[in-house]
Amino acid sequence: MCRDLFASFTRSDQRRWGEVYVRGLLSVSGRKSIRRMAEQVVGWEAEQCLQQFVNQSPWDWVPVRRRLVEHAMPAVQPKAWVVREVVMPKNGSSSVGVDKQYAHSIGRMINCQMGLAVFLAGDSGASPVNWRLLLPRSWDEDPARRSRAHLPPAERHRSRWDLLLDAVDEMIGSWGLSPAPILVDACHTAQVEPLLSGLEERGLRYVVQVTEGTRVSVGPRARWSATLGELVAQRARHDAVMLSRRDDMNATTSRFVALPLTELAGLYDMGPGGPYRGARRVLAEWPVSQPDLRAIWLTNLSGSRLLDLIGLLRLGHRADQDLATLADGFGLRHFEGRSFRGWHHHVTLVSVAFAYRLLRRLEERDEADLRLWSRV
């Protein structure tokens, strides 16, 4: 697998060190520092070479990610693209993009790097394939830090939704992928409309988690507004079909409701499949034993059954679990380099290691099934 993924590398030594790094991510227990990976895979004298390969070597990570998708797609059979915030705690202030900032996914201020990961998520697993680094505004006007981190001049602070759309555009455009519904958590942004409009302008389907306080226009010709929480509270009992379903991923039982926001209907071009009527709906979840909402989403999957929407939400939970595994089990948070290039190299190689383990697990499952059927 590594030989194929690293075929775009111009030198054989780059391909060799790429495989060493991936082997280290897969085999070294505990902290996966470059020193420990070098020592345990090929010997201590390789540390400098491995460090240079990750942090300074000029290989392009984009062809590796594109090729990784070709390996992952047939096995994962993605039903959604799940976008998640990635938090990498750091000491000091020199590593690219590091700052004391609020990390939404952990709910507190922390000195860290933050990025976005795009997962291909299906019933058999989720695999990260594309990444973006979030640069705080403080890095825009700090030439000394930018120089030390070898940050390209064009890399500036951008909103996370702008970076999300940029990653999706790359996957649909130059990578040539057919888009699945986009799942993303937007609970911690005051203005969710730019994200929704950006997705809709591209003809993309989405399920976007928002807060109960998100305001929407309702009523004849949108003459008044209400929060999504108010709308659900007022109409759920009368207009909605309620569904109780046990979620075996977190052992809870919830009720779900999907309500149309008919005044916000629009017609969006979905490409080869023809026009897609993307009327927005609000999807809400309550624990059976509690009156308060657990979560609320906006979606333009107006024709989807409630069960299908819940199935997409489960894929989001799967990606959350896999991201937690990536953090320490595959060394995502263990990167010690400081450069922009090194960050992208590291997260790409972590993606390769994770995909390899996922594909091997699926192959072993299929082989076990085949042996079982051969006995019947």
Short mmCIF file of C-alpha atoms in Angstrom, two decimals:
data_model
loop_
_atom_site.label_atom_id
_atom_site.label_comp_id
_atom_site.label_asym_id
_atom_site.label_seq_id
_atom_site.Cartn_x
_atom_site.Cartn_y
_atom_site.Cartn_z
CA MET A 1 0.00 0.00 0.00
CA CYS A 2 2.77 2.48 0.93
CA ARG A 3 4.60 1.79 -2.35
CA ASP A 4 1.52 2.86 -4.29
CA LEU A 5 0.62 5.83 -2.06
CA PHE A 6 4.16 7.22 -2.19
CA ALA A 7 4.65 6.70 -5.93
CA SER A 8 4.51 10.49 -6.46
CA PHE A 9 7.72 10.98 -4.42
CA THR A 10 10.63 11.88 -6.66
CA ARG A 11 13.30 9.98 -4.71
CA SER A 12 13.51 6.40 -3.48
CA ASP A 13 14.80 7.50 -0.06
CA GLN A 14 11.60 9.57 0.44
CA ARG A 15 9.51 6.48 -0.26
CA ARG A 16 11.63 4.46 2.18
CA TRP A 17 11.31 7.02 5.00
CA GLY A 18 7.59 7.39 4.34
CA GLU A 19 7.14 3.68 4.97
CA VAL A 20 9.34 3.86 8.09
CA TYR A 21 7.20 6.68 9.50
CA VAL A 22 3.94 4.81 8.83
CA ARG A 23 5.37 1.64 10.39
CA GLY A 24 6.32 3.67 13.45
CA LEU A 25 2.84 5.12 13.79
CA LEU A 26 1.39 1.60 13.61
CA SER A 27 3.83 -0.27 15.83
CA VAL A 28 5.27 2.06 18.49
CA SER A 29 3.27 2.05 21.72
CA GLY A 30 2.80 5.18 23.80
CA ARG A 31 4.10 8.50 22.52
CA LYS A 32 5.07 8.26 18.87
CA SER A 33 7.97 10.72 18.79
CA ILE A 34 10.35 10.68 15.85
CA ARG A 35 13.13 9.47 18.13
CA ARG A 36 11.13 6.50 19.43
CA MET A 37 9.85 5.58 15.97
CA ALA A 38 13.36 5.72 14.50
CA GLU A 39 14.82 3.64 17.32
CA GLN A 40 12.17 0.94 17.22
CA VAL A 41 11.76 0.61 13.46
CA VAL A 42 15.28 1.04 12.01
CA GLY A 43 17.66 2.10 14.80
CA TRP A 44 18.54 5.31 16.66
CA GLU A 45 20.90 6.60 13.93
CA ALA A 46 17.91 7.17 11.63
CA GLU A 47 16.35 9.91 13.78
CA GLN A 48 17.84 12.84 11.84
CA CYS A 49 16.86 11.36 8.47
CA LEU A 50 13.30 10.72 9.62
CA GLN A 51 13.02 14.21 11.09
CA GLN A 52 14.25 15.74 7.83
CA PHE A 53 11.79 13.68 5.80
CA VAL A 54 8.80 14.88 7.80
CA ASN A 55 9.73 18.51 8.44
CA GLN A 56 11.96 19.70 5.59
CA SER A 57 11.61 17.33 2.65
CA PRO A 58 9.66 19.06 -0.18
CA TRP A 59 7.33 16.18 -1.10
CA ASP A 60 3.78 17.15 -1.98
CA TRP A 61 1.09 15.76 0.35
CA VAL A 62 -1.84 16.36 -2.05
CA PRO A 63 -1.13 13.40 -4.43
CA VAL A 64 -0.78 11.12 -1.40
CA ARG A 65 -4.19 12.17 -0.08
CA ARG A 66 -5.75 11.81 -3.51
CA ARG A 67 -4.36 8.30 -3.91
CA LEU A 68 -5.42 7.42 -0.36
CA VAL A 69 -9.02 8.23 -1.32
CA GLU A 70 -8.83 5.69 -4.15
CA HIS A 71 -7.85 3.02 -1.64
CA ALA A 72 -10.42 4.01 0.98
CA MET A 73 -13.50 4.59 -1.20
CA PRO A 74 -14.24 0.95 -2.19
CA ALA A 75 -13.86 -0.31 1.37
CA VAL A 76 -15.59 2.50 3.26
CA GLN A 77 -18.32 3.16 0.65
CA PRO A 78 -18.92 6.59 2.18
CA LYS A 79 -22.43 7.77 2.87
CA ALA A 80 -21.22 11.07 4.34
CA TRP A 81 -18.25 13.42 4.48
CA VAL A 82 -17.82 14.29 8.14
CA VAL A 83 -15.88 17.44 9.03
CA ARG A 84 -14.39 17.66 12.51
CA GLU A 85 -12.23 20.09 14.47
CA VAL A 86 -8.80 18.73 15.41
CA VAL A 87 -7.01 20.02 18.52
CA MET A 88 -3.28 19.48 19.09
CA PRO A 89 -2.13 20.82 22.50
CA LYS A 90 1.27 22.51 22.38
CA ASN A 91 3.84 24.12 24.66
CA GLY A 92 5.43 27.38 23.54
CA SER A 93 4.44 29.63 20.65
CA SER A 94 6.68 28.71 17.70
CA SER A 95 4.88 25.74 16.14
CA VAL A 96 2.90 26.76 13.09
CA GLY A 97 -0.59 28.04 13.95
CA VAL A 98 -0.18 27.65 17.69
CA ASP A 99 -1.90 30.13 19.98
CA LYS A 100 -4.02 30.23 23.09
CA GLN A 101 -7.46 29.78 21.61
CA TYR A 102 -10.89 28.40 22.39
CA ALA A 103 -11.26 24.82 21.20
CA HIS A 104 -14.96 24.18 20.63
CA SER A 105 -14.66 20.39 20.67
CA ILE A 106 -13.22 20.33 24.21
CA GLY A 107 -14.99 23.43 25.52
CA ARG A 108 -12.08 25.48 26.87
CA MET A 109 -9.16 27.78 26.11
CA ILE A 110 -5.95 25.92 25.36
CA ASN A 111 -2.55 26.60 23.83
CA CYS A 112 -2.77 24.50 20.70
CA GLN A 113 -2.81 24.04 16.96
CA MET A 114 -6.24 23.56 15.44
CA GLY A 115 -7.24 22.08 12.13
CA LEU A 116 -10.13 20.57 10.22
CA ALA A 117 -10.26 16.93 9.14
CA VAL A 118 -12.59 15.59 6.45
CA PHE A 119 -13.57 11.93 6.98
CA LEU A 120 -15.09 9.57 4.47
CA ALA A 121 -17.65 7.80 6.65
CA GLY A 122 -19.64 4.66 5.87
CA ASP A 123 -21.18 1.71 7.69
CA SER A 124 -17.85 -0.14 7.79
CA GLY A 125 -15.74 2.72 9.13
CA ALA A 126 -14.51 6.29 8.77
CA SER A 127 -11.18 7.43 7.35
CA PRO A 128 -9.68 10.95 7.33
CA VAL A 129 -8.51 11.98 3.86
CA ASN A 130 -8.20 15.77 3.77
CA TRP A 131 -6.93 18.40 6.19
CA ARG A 132 -6.76 22.14 6.71
CA LEU A 133 -4.74 24.07 9.33
CA LEU A 134 -6.56 26.93 11.08
CA LEU A 135 -4.32 29.97 11.42
CA PRO A 136 -5.18 32.45 14.22
CA ARG A 137 -5.20 36.14 13.30
CA SER A 138 -2.11 36.65 15.47
CA TRP A 139 -0.06 34.83 12.83
CA ASP A 140 -0.96 37.24 10.04
CA GLU A 141 1.21 40.08 11.36
CA ASP A 142 4.07 38.17 12.95
CA PRO A 143 6.78 37.86 10.28
CA ALA A 144 9.30 36.33 12.66
CA ARG A 145 7.08 33.42 13.62
CA ARG A 146 5.92 32.98 10.03
CA SER A 147 9.51 32.76 8.87
CA ARG A 148 10.51 30.23 11.54
CA ALA A 149 7.52 28.04 10.62
CA HIS A 150 8.21 28.41 6.87
CA LEU A 151 4.63 29.58 6.39
CA PRO A 152 3.86 30.40 2.72
CA PRO A 153 2.87 34.05 2.16
CA ALA A 154 -0.56 33.09 0.83
CA GLU A 155 -1.44 31.22 4.04
CA ARG A 156 -3.42 33.67 6.18
CA HIS A 157 -6.21 33.57 8.73
CA ARG A 158 -9.46 32.38 7.18
CA SER A 159 -12.73 31.37 8.75
CA ARG A 160 -13.12 27.67 9.35
CA TRP A 161 -16.12 27.60 6.99
CA ASP A 162 -14.02 29.12 4.22
CA LEU A 163 -11.41 26.41 4.77
CA LEU A 164 -14.09 23.73 4.94
CA LEU A 165 -15.51 24.81 1.58
CA ASP A 166 -11.99 24.98 0.16
CA ALA A 167 -11.33 21.36 1.20
CA VAL A 168 -14.65 20.20 -0.25
CA ASP A 169 -13.99 22.10 -3.50
CA GLU A 170 -10.64 20.32 -3.83
CA MET A 171 -12.21 16.90 -3.30
CA ILE A 172 -14.98 17.52 -5.82
CA GLY A 173 -12.88 19.48 -8.31
CA SER A 174 -9.31 18.28 -8.81
CA TRP A 175 -9.92 14.94 -7.05
CA GLY A 176 -13.07 14.25 -9.08
CA LEU A 177 -15.15 12.78 -6.23
CA SER A 178 -18.94 12.58 -6.17
CA PRO A 179 -19.97 14.40 -2.99
CA ALA A 180 -21.82 12.69 -0.17
CA PRO A 181 -23.86 14.71 2.38
CA ILE A 182 -21.63 16.99 4.46
CA LEU A 183 -21.88 16.57 8.26
CA VAL A 184 -20.43 19.40 10.32
CA ASP A 185 -20.79 20.89 13.81
CA ALA A 186 -21.48 24.65 13.64
CA CYS A 187 -22.71 25.07 17.22
CA HIS A 188 -20.07 27.61 18.10
CA THR A 189 -20.53 30.10 15.30
CA ALA A 190 -22.88 33.05 15.57
CA GLN A 191 -23.45 33.26 11.81
CA VAL A 192 -24.24 29.87 10.29
CA GLU A 193 -25.82 31.27 7.13
CA PRO A 194 -22.52 31.78 5.22
CA LEU A 195 -21.76 28.07 5.63
CA LEU A 196 -25.25 26.94 4.60
CA SER A 197 -25.29 29.30 1.62
CA GLY A 198 -21.83 28.18 0.55
CA LEU A 199 -22.89 24.54 0.59
CA GLU A 200 -26.15 25.28 -1.21
CA GLU A 201 -24.46 27.39 -3.89
CA ARG A 202 -22.35 24.32 -4.67
CA GLY A 203 -25.45 22.11 -4.82
CA LEU A 204 -24.28 20.10 -1.81
CA ARG A 205 -26.43 18.20 0.65
CA TYR A 206 -25.71 18.77 4.32
CA VAL A 207 -26.62 18.09 7.94
CA VAL A 208 -25.23 20.96 10.06
CA GLN A 209 -25.47 20.92 13.85
CA VAL A 210 -26.47 24.32 15.25
CA THR A 211 -27.67 25.76 18.55
CA GLU A 212 -31.24 26.05 19.76
CA GLY A 213 -30.82 29.83 19.60
CA THR A 214 -30.19 29.88 15.84
CA ARG A 215 -32.79 32.20 14.33
CA VAL A 216 -34.73 31.37 11.17
CA SER A 217 -37.33 33.21 9.13
CA VAL A 218 -40.77 31.59 9.19
CA GLY A 219 -44.38 32.39 8.42
CA PRO A 220 -45.95 33.85 5.26
CA ARG A 221 -43.24 35.53 3.18
CA ALA A 222 -40.85 35.21 6.14
CA ARG A 223 -42.34 38.20 8.00
CA TRP A 224 -41.22 37.02 11.44
CA SER A 225 -38.42 34.98 12.95
CA ALA A 226 -38.02 32.47 15.71
CA THR A 227 -35.26 30.37 17.16
CA LEU A 228 -35.04 26.76 16.14
CA GLY A 229 -35.63 25.74 19.74
CA GLU A 230 -38.86 27.75 19.83
CA LEU A 231 -40.00 26.34 16.51
CA VAL A 232 -39.48 22.77 17.63
CA ALA A 233 -41.19 23.39 20.97
CA GLN A 234 -44.24 24.96 19.30
CA ARG A 235 -44.75 22.49 16.49
CA ALA A 236 -43.21 19.14 17.37
CA ARG A 237 -46.20 17.76 19.25
CA HIS A 238 -48.65 18.65 16.50
CA ASP A 239 -46.82 18.26 13.18
CA ALA A 240 -44.06 15.72 13.73
CA VAL A 241 -43.69 11.99 13.65
CA MET A 242 -41.84 10.95 16.77
CA LEU A 243 -39.41 8.04 16.74
CA SER A 244 -37.80 6.20 19.62
CA ARG A 245 -34.58 4.44 18.77
CA ARG A 246 -31.87 2.88 20.90
CA ASP A 247 -28.41 3.99 19.88
CA ASP A 248 -26.01 1.13 20.56
CA MET A 249 -23.01 3.42 20.15
CA ASN A 250 -23.72 5.31 23.37
CA ALA A 251 -26.44 3.15 24.97
CA THR A 252 -29.12 5.82 25.12
CA THR A 253 -32.66 6.04 23.87
CA SER A 254 -33.76 9.21 22.08
CA ARG A 255 -36.73 10.75 20.34
CA PHE A 256 -36.22 12.49 17.00
CA VAL A 257 -38.32 14.88 14.98
CA ALA A 258 -37.84 16.48 11.55
CA LEU A 259 -39.80 19.62 10.67
CA PRO A 260 -39.85 21.42 7.30
CA LEU A 261 -38.92 25.10 7.05
CA THR A 262 -41.04 25.59 3.96
CA GLU A 263 -40.46 29.32 3.60
CA LEU A 264 -36.77 28.70 3.03
CA ALA A 265 -37.20 26.32 0.09
CA GLY A 266 -34.92 26.74 -2.89
CA LEU A 267 -34.01 24.97 -6.10
CA TYR A 268 -30.37 23.94 -6.37
CA ASP A 269 -28.59 22.30 -9.26
CA MET A 270 -27.16 18.94 -8.16
CA GLY A 271 -25.25 18.30 -11.39
CA PRO A 272 -25.73 15.04 -13.33
CA GLY A 273 -28.63 14.00 -11.13
CA GLY A 274 -30.72 16.97 -12.19
CA PRO A 275 -32.28 19.68 -10.02
CA TYR A 276 -32.49 19.07 -6.29
CA ARG A 277 -35.19 20.72 -4.18
CA GLY A 278 -33.24 21.66 -1.09
CA ALA A 279 -35.97 22.82 1.29
CA ARG A 280 -34.38 23.19 4.69
CA ARG A 281 -35.58 21.11 7.61
CA VAL A 282 -34.81 21.19 11.30
CA LEU A 283 -33.90 17.88 12.93
CA ALA A 284 -33.98 17.61 16.71
CA GLU A 285 -33.17 14.97 19.33
CA TRP A 286 -34.28 14.54 22.94
CA PRO A 287 -33.31 11.91 25.49
CA VAL A 288 -36.52 10.03 26.29
CA SER A 289 -36.22 10.76 30.02
CA GLN A 290 -35.49 14.50 29.66
CA PRO A 291 -37.49 17.48 28.34
CA ASP A 292 -34.47 19.45 27.06
CA LEU A 293 -33.08 19.08 23.57
CA ARG A 294 -29.84 17.14 23.24
CA ALA A 295 -28.97 18.46 19.78
CA ILE A 296 -30.48 20.24 16.81
CA TRP A 297 -29.49 20.31 13.14
CA LEU A 298 -30.38 22.08 9.91
CA THR A 299 -30.47 19.98 6.74
CA ASN A 300 -31.51 20.37 3.12
CA LEU A 301 -32.17 16.62 2.75
CA SER A 302 -35.86 17.38 2.39
CA GLY A 303 -36.80 14.05 0.86
CA SER A 304 -34.92 11.79 3.29
CA ARG A 305 -36.69 9.56 5.77
CA LEU A 306 -36.15 10.23 9.45
CA LEU A 307 -34.40 6.86 9.82
CA ASP A 308 -31.95 7.78 7.06
CA LEU A 309 -31.13 11.10 8.73
CA ILE A 310 -30.49 9.33 12.03
CA GLY A 311 -28.21 6.94 10.17
CA LEU A 312 -26.14 9.90 8.98
CA LEU A 313 -25.87 11.20 12.54
CA ARG A 314 -24.50 7.82 13.61
CA LEU A 315 -21.74 8.21 11.02
CA GLY A 316 -20.83 11.48 12.70
CA HIS A 317 -20.53 9.64 16.03
CA ARG A 318 -18.30 7.06 14.35
CA ALA A 319 -15.97 9.79 13.05
CA ASP A 320 -15.79 11.29 16.56
CA GLN A 321 -14.71 7.94 17.94
CA ASP A 322 -12.11 7.50 15.22
CA LEU A 323 -10.75 11.00 15.81
CA ALA A 324 -10.24 10.14 19.48
CA THR A 325 -8.36 7.00 18.39
CA LEU A 326 -6.22 9.02 15.99
CA ALA A 327 -5.18 11.45 18.73
CA ASP A 328 -3.00 9.03 20.69
CA GLY A 329 -3.40 5.59 19.11
CA PHE A 330 -1.98 6.82 15.79
CA GLY A 331 0.12 9.74 17.07
CA LEU A 332 -1.94 12.61 15.66
CA ARG A 333 -1.23 14.79 18.71
CA HIS A 334 2.40 13.69 19.02
CA PHE A 335 3.88 15.80 16.21
CA GLU A 336 6.94 17.70 17.42
CA GLY A 337 7.80 19.72 14.32
CA ARG A 338 7.15 23.43 13.86
CA SER A 339 6.78 23.96 10.12
CA PHE A 340 3.68 24.30 7.97
CA ARG A 341 5.00 21.65 5.62
CA GLY A 342 5.77 19.32 8.53
CA TRP A 343 2.23 19.63 9.93
CA HIS A 344 0.67 18.64 6.62
CA HIS A 345 3.17 15.82 6.14
CA HIS A 346 2.42 14.44 9.60
CA VAL A 347 -1.39 14.49 9.37
CA THR A 348 -1.19 12.91 5.90
CA LEU A 349 1.01 10.05 7.15
CA VAL A 350 -1.29 9.56 10.15
CA SER A 351 -4.18 9.24 7.66
CA VAL A 352 -2.22 6.60 5.73
CA ALA A 353 -1.52 4.58 8.89
CA PHE A 354 -5.14 4.77 10.02
CA ALA A 355 -6.48 3.77 6.59
CA TYR A 356 -4.07 0.83 6.44
CA ARG A 357 -5.30 -0.48 9.79
CA LEU A 358 -8.95 0.02 8.77
CA LEU A 359 -8.49 -1.75 5.44
CA ARG A 360 -6.67 -4.66 7.07
CA ARG A 361 -9.47 -5.03 9.62
CA LEU A 362 -12.07 -5.11 6.86
CA GLU A 363 -10.04 -7.63 4.87
CA GLU A 364 -9.72 -9.88 7.91
CA ARG A 365 -13.47 -9.62 8.53
CA ASP A 366 -14.20 -10.60 4.93
CA GLU A 367 -11.77 -13.53 5.12
CA ALA A 368 -13.43 -14.73 8.33
CA ASP A 369 -16.87 -14.47 6.70
CA LEU A 370 -15.61 -16.43 3.70
CA ARG A 371 -14.25 -19.20 5.93
CA LEU A 372 -17.57 -19.33 7.77
CA TRP A 373 -19.57 -19.63 4.57
CA SER A 374 -17.20 -22.29 3.23
CA ARG A 375 -18.21 -24.54 6.15
CA VAL A 376 -21.92 -24.20 5.43
#
